[in-house]
Amino acid sequence: MNQMAINYGKVLFLLDIDREMIAETAKIWNSSKPLQEVLESPVVQRSKKHSLIEKIFPETLHSFLKVVCDNHEEKMLPDIFRAYQRWYDDSRKIKTGILYYVDKPDSEQLAQIENKLCSQLKCNKVKLALKSRPELIGGFVIRIGDLEIDRSLQGSVNCLTEKLTRR
C-alpha cells in the first residue's frame, strides 16, 4: 500500500461517510471486473465514468469516487478501502490480526483470547482472522501488527534448537 492510498483512505475516513456505504462500495468494486476495467480505462471519457459512478455506487460516495477517477487512481481503490478501515479501527482502538492454528478454537476460546489481547494491548476490541496452519504441529501463533505471539509446538522446537546450537 503506497502513501497515496493511505492519504485517500484518510480523506475517506475524515468525510465521515456511513461505514456501511463504504463497505457496499468496496463490495461493488471488488465484485465486478468489467466495472473496474471501464473505470480504469484511459479511453473512456470522464463524463461517462461520472455517469457510471452515479448509476452504480451509493450517492454519498459519488464525489469521492469522481475525484479518484479524475486523478486516474482507480486501481488504488482496494488499497484505499483497506487504508480507510485502518483509520477507522485506529480511531476506535480496534486491533486486527491473524490467529494461525492447528486445531480451530471454538467461539468461547476465541473470545477469551481476544479479551486477553485487549487487556494486553490496551485497546477496545481485537478482531482476529483465523487461518489453518498444520505445520505448527500444535498450539497457535497470533500476529497483530508488529507483535507476534508464538505458542506453537513448532515455535517451541525452533526456540529450543536455537538455544542448543548457541552453546
mmCIF file with all atom_site columns, N, CA and C in Angstrom, residues 3 5 13-14 21 30 39 54-55 75 80-81 93 95 98 106 111-112 116-117 127 129 134 145 150 153 156 159 163:
data_model
loop_
_atom_site.group_PDB
_atom_site.id
_atom_site.type_symbol
_atom_site.label_atom_id
_atom_site.label_alt_id
_atom_site.label_comp_id
_atom_site.label_asym_id
_atom_site.label_entity_id
_atom_site.label_seq_id
_atom_site.pdbx_PDB_ins_code
_atom_site.Cartn_x
_atom_site.Cartn_y
_atom_site.Cartn_z
_atom_site.occupancy
_atom_site.B_iso_or_equiv
_atom_site.pdbx_formal_charge
_atom_site.auth_seq_id
_atom_site.auth_comp_id
_atom_site.auth_asym_id
_atom_site.auth_atom_id
_atom_site.pdbx_PDB_model_num
ATOM 1  N N  . GLN A 1 3   ? 1.667   5.549   -0.132  1.00 0.00 ? 3   GLN A N  1
ATOM 2  C CA . GLN A 1 3   ? 1.244   6.711   0.657   1.00 0.00 ? 3   GLN A CA 1
ATOM 3  C C  . GLN A 1 3   ? 0.007   7.378   0.065   1.00 0.00 ? 3   GLN A C  1
ATOM 4  N N  . ALA A 1 5   ? -2.548  5.943   -1.433  1.00 0.00 ? 5   ALA A N  1
ATOM 5  C CA . ALA A 1 5   ? -3.727  5.184   -0.995  1.00 0.00 ? 5   ALA A CA 1
ATOM 6  C C  . ALA A 1 5   ? -4.031  5.462   0.471   1.00 0.00 ? 5   ALA A C  1
ATOM 7  N N  . PHE A 1 13  ? -12.035 8.541   5.458   1.00 0.00 ? 13  PHE A N  1
ATOM 8  C CA . PHE A 1 13  ? -12.377 8.449   6.881   1.00 0.00 ? 13  PHE A CA 1
ATOM 9  C C  . PHE A 1 13  ? -12.860 9.804   7.398   1.00 0.00 ? 13  PHE A C  1
ATOM 10 N N  . LEU A 1 14  ? -12.152 10.861  7.042   1.00 0.00 ? 14  LEU A N  1
ATOM 11 C CA . LEU A 1 14  ? -12.498 12.200  7.536   1.00 0.00 ? 14  LEU A CA 1
ATOM 12 C C  . LEU A 1 14  ? -13.810 12.729  6.957   1.00 0.00 ? 14  LEU A C  1
ATOM 13 N N  . MET A 1 21  ? -21.966 2.259   3.823   1.00 0.00 ? 21  MET A N  1
ATOM 14 C CA . MET A 1 21  ? -21.912 2.754   2.435   1.00 0.00 ? 21  MET A CA 1
ATOM 15 C C  . MET A 1 21  ? -20.543 2.467   1.822   1.00 0.00 ? 21  MET A C  1
ATOM 16 N N  . ASN A 1 30  ? -15.155 -4.668  -5.896  1.00 0.00 ? 30  ASN A N  1
ATOM 17 C CA . ASN A 1 30  ? -14.442 -5.950  -5.897  1.00 0.00 ? 30  ASN A CA 1
ATOM 18 C C  . ASN A 1 30  ? -15.176 -7.046  -6.659  1.00 0.00 ? 30  ASN A C  1
ATOM 19 N N  . LEU A 1 39  ? -13.816 1.805   -15.578 1.00 0.00 ? 39  LEU A N  1
ATOM 20 C CA . LEU A 1 39  ? -13.405 2.987   -14.814 1.00 0.00 ? 39  LEU A CA 1
ATOM 21 C C  . LEU A 1 39  ? -11.895 3.218   -14.855 1.00 0.00 ? 39  LEU A C  1
ATOM 22 N N  . GLU A 1 54  ? -22.477 7.514   -10.811 1.00 0.00 ? 54  GLU A N  1
ATOM 23 C CA . GLU A 1 54  ? -23.771 7.962   -10.296 1.00 0.00 ? 54  GLU A CA 1
ATOM 24 C C  . GLU A 1 54  ? -24.840 6.882   -10.387 1.00 0.00 ? 54  GLU A C  1
ATOM 25 N N  . LYS A 1 55  ? -24.734 6.001   -11.362 1.00 0.00 ? 55  LYS A N  1
ATOM 26 C CA . LYS A 1 55  ? -25.731 4.948   -11.538 1.00 0.00 ? 55  LYS A CA 1
ATOM 27 C C  . LYS A 1 55  ? -25.490 3.739   -10.639 1.00 0.00 ? 55  LYS A C  1
ATOM 28 N N  . LYS A 1 75  ? -7.145  2.180   -9.746  1.00 0.00 ? 75  LYS A N  1
ATOM 29 C CA . LYS A 1 75  ? -6.519  0.900   -9.395  1.00 0.00 ? 75  LYS A CA 1
ATOM 30 C C  . LYS A 1 75  ? -6.181  0.822   -7.913  1.00 0.00 ? 75  LYS A C  1
ATOM 31 N N  . ILE A 1 80  ? -7.203  1.797   -0.962  1.00 0.00 ? 80  ILE A N  1
ATOM 32 C CA . ILE A 1 80  ? -7.870  2.937   -0.313  1.00 0.00 ? 80  ILE A CA 1
ATOM 33 C C  . ILE A 1 80  ? -8.879  2.424   0.707   1.00 0.00 ? 80  ILE A C  1
ATOM 34 N N  . PHE A 1 81  ? -9.639  1.420   0.327   1.00 0.00 ? 81  PHE A N  1
ATOM 35 C CA . PHE A 1 81  ? -10.622 0.854   1.260   1.00 0.00 ? 81  PHE A CA 1
ATOM 36 C C  . PHE A 1 81  ? -9.935  0.215   2.472   1.00 0.00 ? 81  PHE A C  1
ATOM 37 N N  . LYS A 1 93  ? -9.750  2.348   18.559  1.00 0.00 ? 93  LYS A N  1
ATOM 38 C CA . LYS A 1 93  ? -8.840  1.465   19.295  1.00 0.00 ? 93  LYS A CA 1
ATOM 39 C C  . LYS A 1 93  ? -9.189  -0.010  19.080  1.00 0.00 ? 93  LYS A C  1
ATOM 40 N N  . LYS A 1 95  ? -7.852  -3.383  17.214  1.00 0.00 ? 95  LYS A N  1
ATOM 41 C CA . LYS A 1 95  ? -6.667  -4.023  16.632  1.00 0.00 ? 95  LYS A CA 1
ATOM 42 C C  . LYS A 1 95  ? -7.125  -5.225  15.820  1.00 0.00 ? 95  LYS A C  1
ATOM 43 N N  . ILE A 1 98  ? -4.174  -11.860 12.857  1.00 0.00 ? 98  ILE A N  1
ATOM 44 C CA . ILE A 1 98  ? -4.434  -13.209 12.358  1.00 0.00 ? 98  ILE A CA 1
ATOM 45 C C  . ILE A 1 98  ? -4.046  -14.204 13.428  1.00 0.00 ? 98  ILE A C  1
ATOM 46 N N  . ASP A 1 106 ? -12.871 -22.826 19.384  1.00 0.00 ? 106 ASP A N  1
ATOM 47 C CA . ASP A 1 106 ? -14.308 -22.584 19.335  1.00 0.00 ? 106 ASP A CA 1
ATOM 48 C C  . ASP A 1 106 ? -14.565 -21.122 19.693  1.00 0.00 ? 106 ASP A C  1
ATOM 49 N N  . ALA A 1 111 ? -13.101 -15.878 22.045  1.00 0.00 ? 111 ALA A N  1
ATOM 50 C CA . ALA A 1 111 ? -13.488 -14.708 22.843  1.00 0.00 ? 111 ALA A CA 1
ATOM 51 C C  . ALA A 1 111 ? -12.504 -14.501 23.996  1.00 0.00 ? 111 ALA A C  1
ATOM 52 N N  . GLN A 1 112 ? -12.075 -15.587 24.640  1.00 0.00 ? 112 GLN A N  1
ATOM 53 C CA . GLN A 1 112 ? -11.101 -15.480 25.740  1.00 0.00 ? 112 GLN A CA 1
ATOM 54 C C  . GLN A 1 112 ? -9.766  -14.932 25.235  1.00 0.00 ? 112 GLN A C  1
ATOM 55 N N  . LYS A 1 116 ? -8.169  -11.306 26.379  1.00 0.00 ? 116 LYS A N  1
ATOM 56 C CA . LYS A 1 116 ? -6.836  -11.215 26.973  1.00 0.00 ? 116 LYS A CA 1
ATOM 57 C C  . LYS A 1 116 ? -5.948  -10.256 26.171  1.00 0.00 ? 116 LYS A C  1
ATOM 58 N N  . LEU A 1 117 ? -6.036  -10.354 24.848  1.00 0.00 ? 117 LEU A N  1
ATOM 59 C CA . LEU A 1 117 ? -5.261  -9.451  23.991  1.00 0.00 ? 117 LEU A CA 1
ATOM 60 C C  . LEU A 1 117 ? -5.687  -7.996  24.183  1.00 0.00 ? 117 LEU A C  1
ATOM 61 N N  . LYS A 1 127 ? -9.908  -7.995  16.651  1.00 0.00 ? 127 LYS A N  1
ATOM 62 C CA . LYS A 1 127 ? -10.555 -8.827  15.636  1.00 0.00 ? 127 LYS A CA 1
ATOM 63 C C  . LYS A 1 127 ? -9.488  -9.720  15.025  1.00 0.00 ? 127 LYS A C  1
ATOM 64 N N  . ALA A 1 129 ? -8.593  -12.766 12.349  1.00 0.00 ? 129 ALA A N  1
ATOM 65 C CA . ALA A 1 129 ? -8.940  -13.658 11.248  1.00 0.00 ? 129 ALA A CA 1
ATOM 66 C C  . ALA A 1 129 ? -8.312  -15.010 11.584  1.00 0.00 ? 129 ALA A C  1
ATOM 67 N N  . PRO A 1 134 ? -1.305  -26.306 9.654   1.00 0.00 ? 134 PRO A N  1
ATOM 68 C CA . PRO A 1 134 ? -0.963  -27.622 10.219  1.00 0.00 ? 134 PRO A CA 1
ATOM 69 C C  . PRO A 1 134 ? 0.524   -27.765 10.548  1.00 0.00 ? 134 PRO A C  1
ATOM 70 N N  . GLY A 1 145 ? -0.131  -6.533  13.830  1.00 0.00 ? 145 GLY A N  1
ATOM 71 C CA . GLY A 1 145 ? 0.873   -5.515  13.503  1.00 0.00 ? 145 GLY A CA 1
ATOM 72 C C  . GLY A 1 145 ? 2.270   -6.114  13.627  1.00 0.00 ? 145 GLY A C  1
ATOM 73 N N  . ASP A 1 150 ? 3.876   -16.492 19.738  1.00 0.00 ? 150 ASP A N  1
ATOM 74 C CA . ASP A 1 150 ? 4.031   -17.852 19.224  1.00 0.00 ? 150 ASP A CA 1
ATOM 75 C C  . ASP A 1 150 ? 3.884   -18.841 20.368  1.00 0.00 ? 150 ASP A C  1
ATOM 76 N N  . LEU A 1 153 ? 3.906   -25.563 18.937  1.00 0.00 ? 153 LEU A N  1
ATOM 77 C CA . LEU A 1 153 ? 4.947   -26.571 19.172  1.00 0.00 ? 153 LEU A CA 1
ATOM 78 C C  . LEU A 1 153 ? 6.123   -26.340 18.228  1.00 0.00 ? 153 LEU A C  1
ATOM 79 N N  . SER A 1 156 ? 8.217   -23.659 19.676  1.00 0.00 ? 156 SER A N  1
ATOM 80 C CA . SER A 1 156 ? 8.975   -24.149 20.838  1.00 0.00 ? 156 SER A CA 1
ATOM 81 C C  . SER A 1 156 ? 10.180  -24.968 20.394  1.00 0.00 ? 156 SER A C  1
ATOM 82 N N  . CYS A 1 159 ? 12.807  -22.594 19.034  1.00 0.00 ? 159 CYS A N  1
ATOM 83 C CA . CYS A 1 159 ? 13.451  -21.868 20.133  1.00 0.00 ? 159 CYS A CA 1
ATOM 84 C C  . CYS A 1 159 ? 14.452  -22.761 20.852  1.00 0.00 ? 159 CYS A C  1
ATOM 85 N N  . LYS A 1 163 ? 18.584  -22.368 21.126  1.00 0.00 ? 163 LYS A N  1
ATOM 86 C CA . LYS A 1 163 ? 19.300  -22.341 22.411  1.00 0.00 ? 163 LYS A CA 1
ATOM 87 C C  . LYS A 1 163 ? 20.399  -23.393 22.446  1.00 0.00 ? 163 LYS A C  1
#
